[in-house]
Amino acid sequence: MHLAAHLSAVDGTTVRTDTVRTDPRSGSRSPSDFASFERLARTAERGLFDFLLLDEGLRLPEQRGRIRDPDVVGRPEPLTVLNALATVTDRLGLAATADATFHEPYELARRLATLDHLSGGRAAWHVRTSSDARTGENFRRGGHLDRADRYTRAAEFVAAARELWDSWTPDAPPRPFAHQGRHFDIAGEFTLPRCPQGHPVVVRAGDSEEGREFAASSADVLLSGRWAGGRPEAGRAFYADVKRRLAKYGRGPDDLKIMASAAVVLGDSAAEAHERAEEIRWQQLSPQNALLTLERIWGVDLSGHDPDGPLPDIDPVPDPRLDPGRTRRDRVATAEKWRALARERGLSIRQTVFEAGARQSFVGTPESVAGELAESVARDAADGFVLVPHPAPGGLDEFVDRVVPLLQERGAFRTAYEGATLRAHLGLAEPVWKG
């Protein structure tokens, strides 16, 4: 199987789920503490992981002018951090999230190629398509793109970046490039030679119809959230659907790796693991965040409500700025479902949000978790997993020390790196030069 570690950031109205940095076990002094990133990277490499993924935060996490999760505000820009991590790691892949809505092809292709050269062929680009209008206010264009336009821009962005990377022949000087399309009209000469691994690995996340098709047509790795809450049957259906799509683009099943996002909680017994899992979820759901989560459904300011009190007795109102993916009908249905849950079990606002939220994917002893992970890959539910450690960065150590050896004993995970590049780790062929 393939394994990666993911340190997420927060944007716009997104609630973090990766870490509670106020937890003393995290071993982190601040979100910009390089020692935290170094520790996470060294641990992932010690565990022979394929790559480390860092998210991009383009706007402070806020809602109605209130900053959310102040303990993660100030996380550095990911590509800069990964260039630094290239100097303290030897084999670990280094993946940066970068938004195709707000970056430009020449600028980003150059920065990714730089990371690939400095790391000896270990760079990856997680292509994100932002839907957050508030994030857009930080940029020259402002606003945000319609859903369809976000995907067409992202697809053209990836194609343009690959044209830039291919403008240098494998063993000769560059040739001028020119790209004309709906979203980009650029021409000139690229400043860097061809990347050590041909192109940086392209990673895409998304379970939507558009996300699946985008990944099937042009990504090397697809990150899936279908395992949220531990639903292997959903993972298998998703895996089969995406793999079927590859043929129409002239690609084989091994040309795209599907990796499921997974939160793992370990204990010496099943009971201890489940107790730890509940403790972690409570840490991640502060009283303030419980109210802000509810606001995204109700569409109104709920700051005056008591998070330990009852749910609002008013109906939701449309406010696409808070959660653009939900219609009013979705909001009303969710509100009714949550009210019924609260009435049935006598729950407060915070308790209701807690109970309605997703659970960790794998909770149990190291032996049981290793067995579930290995079986999932063997049964074609995923090609691997992207782990979200808690607390970060120290939470990954336990998995590497206690689960990785068991996976190796089962023959389900490598015992050494066999290649030097990220493409080699993932079993992906170097792209054919298209000059």
Coordinates of C-alpha atoms in Angstrom, one line a residue:
M1 CA 0.0 0.0 0.0
H2 CA 0.9 3.7 -0.3
L3 CA 1.0 5.9 2.8
A4 CA 1.2 9.7 3.1
A5 CA 0.9 12.2 6.0
H6 CA -1.2 15.3 5.7
L7 CA -1.0 18.5 7.7
S8 CA -4.0 20.6 6.8
A9 CA -4.6 24.3 7.0
V10 CA -7.7 26.4 7.3
D11 CA -9.3 28.8 4.8
G12 CA -12.3 31.0 4.8
T13 CA -15.0 29.1 6.9
T14 CA -13.3 25.7 6.9
V15 CA -13.1 23.9 10.3
R16 CA -9.8 22.3 11.0
T17 CA -9.7 18.6 11.8
D18 CA -6.1 17.8 11.9
T19 CA -4.6 19.0 15.1
V20 CA -5.1 20.9 18.3
R21 CA -1.9 22.8 18.7
T22 CA -2.8 23.8 22.3
D23 CA -2.5 20.2 23.2
P24 CA 0.8 19.9 25.1
R25 CA 1.4 16.5 23.4
S26 CA 1.7 18.1 20.0
G27 CA 5.3 19.2 20.7
S28 CA 4.7 22.4 18.7
R29 CA 5.3 25.9 19.9
S30 CA 3.5 27.8 17.1
P31 CA 2.0 27.1 13.6
S32 CA 5.2 28.6 12.0
D33 CA 7.6 26.5 14.1
F34 CA 9.9 24.8 11.5
A35 CA 10.9 22.2 14.0
S36 CA 7.3 20.9 13.9
F37 CA 7.4 20.5 10.2
E38 CA 10.9 18.9 10.4
R39 CA 9.7 16.4 13.0
L40 CA 6.7 15.4 10.9
A41 CA 8.8 15.0 7.8
R42 CA 11.5 13.0 9.5
T43 CA 8.9 10.7 11.1
A44 CA 7.1 10.2 7.8
E45 CA 10.4 9.3 6.1
R46 CA 11.4 7.0 8.9
G47 CA 8.1 5.3 8.3
L48 CA 8.9 5.0 4.6
F49 CA 5.9 7.1 3.6
D50 CA 5.4 8.1 0.0
F51 CA 4.9 11.8 0.7
L52 CA 4.1 14.6 3.1
L53 CA 1.2 16.9 2.0
L54 CA 1.0 20.5 3.3
D55 CA -2.1 22.6 2.7
E56 CA -2.3 26.2 1.6
G57 CA -4.1 28.8 3.7
L58 CA -4.9 31.8 1.5
R59 CA -7.1 33.6 4.1
L60 CA -7.5 33.6 7.8
P61 CA -10.2 31.3 9.0
E62 CA -13.1 33.6 9.8
Q63 CA -16.9 33.8 9.8
R64 CA -18.9 37.0 10.1
G65 CA -15.7 38.9 11.0
R66 CA -14.7 36.5 13.8
I67 CA -11.4 34.6 13.6
R68 CA -11.8 30.8 13.9
D69 CA -9.2 28.6 15.4
P70 CA -6.6 31.2 16.4
D71 CA -4.1 28.5 17.4
V72 CA -3.5 27.7 13.7
V73 CA -3.4 31.2 12.3
G74 CA 0.1 32.0 10.9
R75 CA 0.9 28.7 9.2
P76 CA 3.6 29.4 6.5
E77 CA 3.3 29.1 2.8
P78 CA 3.7 25.4 1.9
L79 CA 6.2 25.4 -1.0
T80 CA 8.6 27.5 1.1
V81 CA 8.4 25.0 3.9
L82 CA 8.8 22.0 1.6
N83 CA 12.0 23.5 0.0
A84 CA 13.4 23.7 3.5
L85 CA 12.3 20.2 4.2
A86 CA 14.1 19.0 1.1
T87 CA 17.4 19.7 3.0
V88 CA 16.5 17.5 6.0
T89 CA 15.0 14.5 4.1
D90 CA 16.4 12.2 1.4
R91 CA 13.5 10.2 -0.1
L92 CA 10.2 11.5 1.2
G93 CA 7.9 13.0 -1.4
L94 CA 7.0 16.7 -0.8
A95 CA 3.5 17.7 -1.8
A96 CA 2.2 21.3 -1.8
T97 CA -1.4 22.4 -2.1
A98 CA -1.7 25.3 -4.5
D99 CA -5.0 26.8 -5.7
A100 CA -5.6 26.8 -9.4
T101 CA -8.2 29.6 -9.0
F102 CA -5.8 32.2 -7.7
H103 CA -2.3 31.2 -8.9
E104 CA -0.9 31.6 -12.4
P105 CA 0.7 28.8 -14.5
Y106 CA 4.1 30.3 -15.2
E107 CA 4.6 31.4 -11.5
L108 CA 3.5 28.1 -10.0
A109 CA 5.1 25.8 -12.6
R110 CA 8.4 27.5 -11.9
R111 CA 8.1 27.1 -8.1
L112 CA 7.1 23.5 -8.4
A113 CA 10.0 22.7 -10.8
T114 CA 12.4 24.4 -8.4
L115 CA 11.2 22.1 -5.6
D116 CA 11.6 19.1 -7.9
H117 CA 15.2 20.1 -8.7
L118 CA 16.2 20.9 -5.2
S119 CA 14.7 17.7 -3.8
G120 CA 16.1 15.4 -6.6
G121 CA 12.6 14.6 -8.0
R122 CA 10.3 14.5 -5.0
A123 CA 7.9 17.3 -5.7
A124 CA 4.1 17.0 -6.0
W125 CA 1.3 19.5 -6.6
H126 CA -2.1 19.1 -4.9
V127 CA -4.4 21.0 -7.3
R128 CA -7.2 22.7 -5.4
T129 CA -10.1 24.6 -6.9
S130 CA -11.4 27.2 -4.4
S131 CA -15.0 28.1 -4.1
D132 CA -14.5 30.7 -1.3
A133 CA -15.5 34.2 -2.4
R134 CA -13.9 35.6 0.7
T135 CA -10.5 34.2 -0.2
G136 CA -10.9 35.8 -3.6
E137 CA -11.0 39.2 -1.9
N138 CA -7.3 38.9 -1.1
F139 CA -6.5 38.7 -4.8
R140 CA -6.5 41.1 -7.7
R141 CA -9.4 39.5 -9.5
G142 CA -11.5 39.3 -6.4
G143 CA -14.6 37.1 -6.0
H144 CA -14.6 33.5 -7.1
L145 CA -15.4 31.4 -10.1
D146 CA -18.6 29.4 -10.8
R147 CA -18.2 25.7 -10.1
A148 CA -17.9 24.7 -13.7
D149 CA -15.4 27.4 -14.4
R150 CA -13.2 26.3 -11.5
Y151 CA -12.8 22.9 -13.0
T152 CA -12.2 24.1 -16.6
R153 CA -9.6 26.6 -15.3
A154 CA -7.9 23.9 -13.2
A155 CA -7.8 21.5 -16.2
E156 CA -6.3 24.2 -18.4
F157 CA -3.9 25.2 -15.6
V158 CA -2.5 21.7 -15.3
A159 CA -2.2 21.4 -19.1
A160 CA -0.4 24.7 -19.3
A161 CA 2.0 23.8 -16.5
R162 CA 2.9 20.6 -18.3
E163 CA 3.6 22.5 -21.5
L164 CA 6.0 24.7 -19.6
W165 CA 7.7 21.7 -18.0
D166 CA 8.0 20.1 -21.5
S167 CA 9.4 23.2 -23.1
W168 CA 12.9 22.0 -22.2
T169 CA 13.9 18.8 -23.9
P170 CA 15.4 16.1 -21.7
D171 CA 18.9 16.8 -22.9
A172 CA 18.9 20.2 -24.7
P173 CA 18.2 23.9 -24.2
P174 CA 14.6 25.2 -24.0
R175 CA 12.3 26.0 -26.8
P176 CA 9.8 28.9 -26.6
F177 CA 6.4 28.0 -25.3
A178 CA 3.0 29.4 -26.2
H179 CA -0.4 28.5 -24.7
Q180 CA -3.7 30.0 -25.8
G181 CA -6.9 28.9 -24.1
R182 CA -10.1 30.2 -22.5
H183 CA -8.4 31.1 -19.2
F184 CA -4.7 31.6 -20.1
D185 CA -2.9 33.3 -23.0
I186 CA 0.9 33.0 -22.3
A187 CA 4.1 32.8 -24.3
G188 CA 7.8 33.0 -23.6
E189 CA 10.6 30.8 -22.4
F190 CA 10.6 28.7 -19.2
T191 CA 13.6 29.3 -17.0
L192 CA 14.3 25.8 -15.6
P193 CA 15.5 22.6 -17.2
R194 CA 13.2 19.5 -17.3
C195 CA 12.4 18.2 -13.9
P196 CA 14.3 15.2 -12.5
Q197 CA 11.1 13.1 -12.6
G198 CA 9.8 14.7 -15.8
H199 CA 6.9 16.5 -14.2
P200 CA 6.0 16.9 -10.5
V201 CA 3.4 14.4 -9.5
V202 CA -0.2 15.9 -9.8
V203 CA -2.5 15.2 -6.9
R204 CA -6.2 15.9 -6.9
A205 CA -8.8 15.7 -4.1
G206 CA -12.5 15.3 -4.6
D207 CA -15.4 12.9 -4.5
S208 CA -17.7 14.9 -6.8
E209 CA -18.5 13.9 -10.4
E210 CA -16.2 16.7 -11.6
G211 CA -13.5 15.7 -9.3
R212 CA -13.5 12.1 -10.4
E213 CA -13.4 13.0 -14.1
F214 CA -10.6 15.6 -13.5
A215 CA -8.6 12.9 -11.7
A216 CA -9.2 10.2 -14.3
S217 CA -8.2 12.6 -17.1
S218 CA -5.1 14.2 -15.7
A219 CA -4.1 13.4 -12.1
D220 CA -1.5 10.9 -10.8
V221 CA -3.0 10.6 -7.3
L222 CA -6.6 11.1 -6.2
L223 CA -7.3 11.9 -2.6
S224 CA -10.7 10.6 -1.5
G225 CA -12.8 11.4 1.5
R226 CA -15.1 8.5 1.1
W227 CA -13.6 6.8 4.1
A228 CA -14.7 9.6 6.5
G229 CA -16.5 7.9 9.3
G230 CA -15.1 4.5 8.4
R231 CA -17.2 3.3 5.4
P232 CA -15.3 0.7 3.5
E233 CA -18.2 -0.1 1.2
A234 CA -18.3 3.5 0.0
G235 CA -14.6 3.4 -0.6
R236 CA -14.9 0.3 -2.8
A237 CA -17.7 1.8 -4.9
F238 CA -15.7 5.0 -5.3
Y239 CA -12.5 3.1 -6.2
A240 CA -14.2 1.0 -8.9
D241 CA -16.0 4.0 -10.4
V242 CA -12.9 6.1 -10.8
K243 CA -10.7 3.2 -12.1
R244 CA -13.4 2.5 -14.8
R245 CA -13.1 6.1 -16.1
L246 CA -9.4 5.8 -16.9
A247 CA -9.8 3.8 -20.1
K248 CA -11.5 6.5 -22.1
Y249 CA -8.4 8.7 -21.5
G250 CA -6.0 6.0 -22.7
R251 CA -4.8 5.3 -19.2
G252 CA -4.5 2.0 -17.2
P253 CA -5.6 1.3 -13.6
D254 CA -2.1 1.7 -12.3
D255 CA -1.7 5.2 -13.8
L256 CA -3.8 6.8 -11.0
K257 CA -3.4 6.0 -7.3
I258 CA -6.4 6.4 -5.2
M259 CA -5.6 7.3 -1.6
A260 CA -8.2 7.7 1.1
S261 CA -8.0 10.3 3.8
A262 CA -7.9 8.5 7.2
A263 CA -7.7 9.5 10.8
V264 CA -6.2 6.7 13.0
V265 CA -6.6 6.4 16.8
L266 CA -4.7 3.7 18.6
G267 CA -5.0 2.1 22.0
D268 CA -3.8 -0.9 23.9
S269 CA -7.4 -2.1 23.8
A270 CA -10.4 -1.4 21.7
A271 CA -12.0 0.4 24.6
E272 CA -9.0 2.6 25.2
A273 CA -8.8 3.5 21.5
H274 CA -12.5 4.5 21.4
E275 CA -12.1 6.6 24.5
R276 CA -9.1 8.4 23.0
A277 CA -11.0 9.0 19.8
E278 CA -13.9 10.7 21.6
E279 CA -11.5 12.8 23.6
I280 CA -9.8 14.0 20.4
R281 CA -13.1 14.9 18.8
W282 CA -14.1 16.9 21.8
Q283 CA -10.8 18.8 21.6
Q284 CA -11.3 19.6 18.0
L285 CA -14.8 20.9 18.6
S286 CA -14.5 24.0 20.8
P287 CA -17.7 25.7 22.0
Q288 CA -17.0 28.6 19.6
N289 CA -16.6 26.2 16.7
A290 CA -19.8 24.4 17.6
L291 CA -21.7 27.6 17.2
L292 CA -19.9 28.5 14.0
T293 CA -20.6 25.1 12.5
L294 CA -24.3 25.6 13.3
E295 CA -24.2 29.0 11.6
R296 CA -23.1 27.4 8.3
I297 CA -26.4 25.5 8.3
W298 CA -28.8 28.1 9.8
G299 CA -27.3 31.0 7.9
V300 CA -27.7 33.5 10.7
D301 CA -25.5 34.9 13.5
L302 CA -25.8 32.5 16.5
S303 CA -23.1 34.1 18.6
G304 CA -25.7 35.0 21.3
H305 CA -26.6 31.3 21.8
D306 CA -25.3 29.1 24.5
P307 CA -23.3 26.2 23.0
D308 CA -24.4 24.2 26.0
G309 CA -28.0 25.2 25.4
P310 CA -30.7 23.9 22.9
L311 CA -30.6 24.3 19.1
P312 CA -32.2 27.3 17.6
D313 CA -36.0 27.1 17.1
I314 CA -35.8 29.2 13.8
D315 CA -35.6 27.8 10.3
P316 CA -32.4 28.2 8.2
V317 CA -32.1 31.1 5.8
P318 CA -30.0 31.1 2.6
D319 CA -26.4 32.4 3.0
P320 CA -24.2 30.9 0.3
R321 CA -21.2 32.8 1.7
L322 CA -21.1 30.4 4.6
D323 CA -21.5 27.1 2.8
P324 CA -21.8 27.5 -1.0
G325 CA -22.2 23.8 -1.5
R326 CA -25.6 23.7 0.4
T327 CA -29.0 24.7 -1.0
R328 CA -31.8 26.0 1.3
R329 CA -33.4 22.6 1.0
D330 CA -30.2 20.9 2.2
R331 CA -30.0 23.3 5.1
V332 CA -33.6 22.7 6.2
A333 CA -33.2 19.0 5.9
T334 CA -30.0 19.0 8.0
A335 CA -31.6 21.3 10.6
E336 CA -34.6 19.0 11.0
K337 CA -32.3 15.9 11.3
W338 CA -30.2 17.6 13.9
R339 CA -33.2 18.8 15.9
A340 CA -34.7 15.3 15.9
L341 CA -31.3 14.0 17.2
A342 CA -31.2 16.6 19.9
R343 CA -34.8 15.9 21.0
E344 CA -34.3 12.2 21.1
R345 CA -31.2 12.3 23.1
G346 CA -31.5 15.5 25.0
L347 CA -28.4 17.1 23.5
S348 CA -27.1 20.6 23.6
I349 CA -25.8 22.5 20.5
R350 CA -22.2 21.3 21.1
Q351 CA -23.3 17.8 21.8
T352 CA -25.4 17.7 18.7
V353 CA -22.6 18.9 16.4
F354 CA -20.3 16.4 18.1
E355 CA -22.7 13.4 17.5
A356 CA -23.6 14.5 13.9
G357 CA -19.9 14.9 12.9
A358 CA -17.8 12.2 11.2
R359 CA -15.9 9.7 13.3
Q360 CA -12.3 8.7 12.8
S361 CA -11.8 6.1 10.1
F362 CA -9.7 3.5 12.0
V363 CA -9.9 3.2 15.8
G364 CA -8.5 0.2 17.6
T365 CA -5.3 -1.6 18.6
P366 CA -2.3 -1.5 16.3
E367 CA -3.0 -5.1 15.3
S368 CA -6.6 -4.4 14.4
V369 CA -5.8 -1.2 12.5
A370 CA -3.0 -2.8 10.5
G371 CA -5.4 -5.6 9.6
E372 CA -8.1 -3.2 8.4
L373 CA -5.7 -1.1 6.4
A374 CA -4.2 -4.2 4.7
E375 CA -7.6 -5.7 4.0
S376 CA -8.9 -2.5 2.5
V377 CA -6.1 -2.4 -0.1
A378 CA -6.3 -6.1 -0.8
R379 CA -10.1 -5.7 -1.5
D380 CA -9.6 -2.7 -3.9
A381 CA -11.1 -0.1 -1.6
A382 CA -8.0 2.1 -2.0
D383 CA -4.4 2.0 -3.1
G384 CA -3.3 3.6 0.2
F385 CA -4.1 6.1 2.8
V386 CA -3.3 9.7 3.7
L387 CA -3.1 10.0 7.4
V388 CA -4.1 13.1 9.4
P389 CA -2.1 12.8 12.6
H390 CA -3.3 14.0 16.0
P391 CA -1.8 15.8 17.7
A392 CA 0.4 17.2 15.0
P393 CA 3.3 16.6 14.6
G394 CA 3.8 14.0 17.3
G395 CA 0.8 11.9 16.6
L396 CA 2.4 10.3 13.6
D397 CA 5.2 8.7 15.7
E398 CA 2.8 6.3 17.3
F399 CA 1.6 5.0 13.9
V400 CA 5.1 4.7 12.5
D401 CA 6.3 2.9 15.6
R402 CA 3.4 0.6 16.2
V403 CA 1.5 0.0 12.9
V404 CA 4.1 0.2 10.2
P405 CA 6.1 -2.8 11.5
L406 CA 2.9 -4.9 11.5
L407 CA 2.1 -3.9 7.9
Q408 CA 5.6 -4.9 6.9
E409 CA 5.2 -8.2 8.7
R410 CA 2.1 -8.8 6.6
G411 CA 3.9 -8.0 3.4
A412 CA 1.5 -5.1 2.9
F413 CA 4.0 -2.2 3.0
R414 CA 7.6 -1.6 1.8
T415 CA 10.6 -2.3 4.1
A416 CA 12.8 0.1 2.2
Y417 CA 12.6 2.8 -0.5
E418 CA 13.4 1.2 -3.8
G419 CA 13.8 4.5 -5.8
A420 CA 14.8 8.0 -5.3
T421 CA 11.9 9.9 -6.8
L422 CA 8.3 10.3 -5.7
R423 CA 7.2 8.7 -9.0
A424 CA 9.3 5.7 -8.1
H425 CA 7.6 5.4 -4.7
L426 CA 4.2 5.5 -6.3
G427 CA 5.0 3.1 -9.1
L428 CA 4.3 5.8 -11.7
A429 CA 6.1 6.0 -15.0
E430 CA 7.9 9.2 -15.9
P431 CA 5.8 11.2 -18.4
V432 CA 6.7 11.0 -22.0
W433 CA 8.2 14.2 -23.2
K434 CA 5.8 16.2 -25.4
G435 CA 7.9 18.9 -26.9

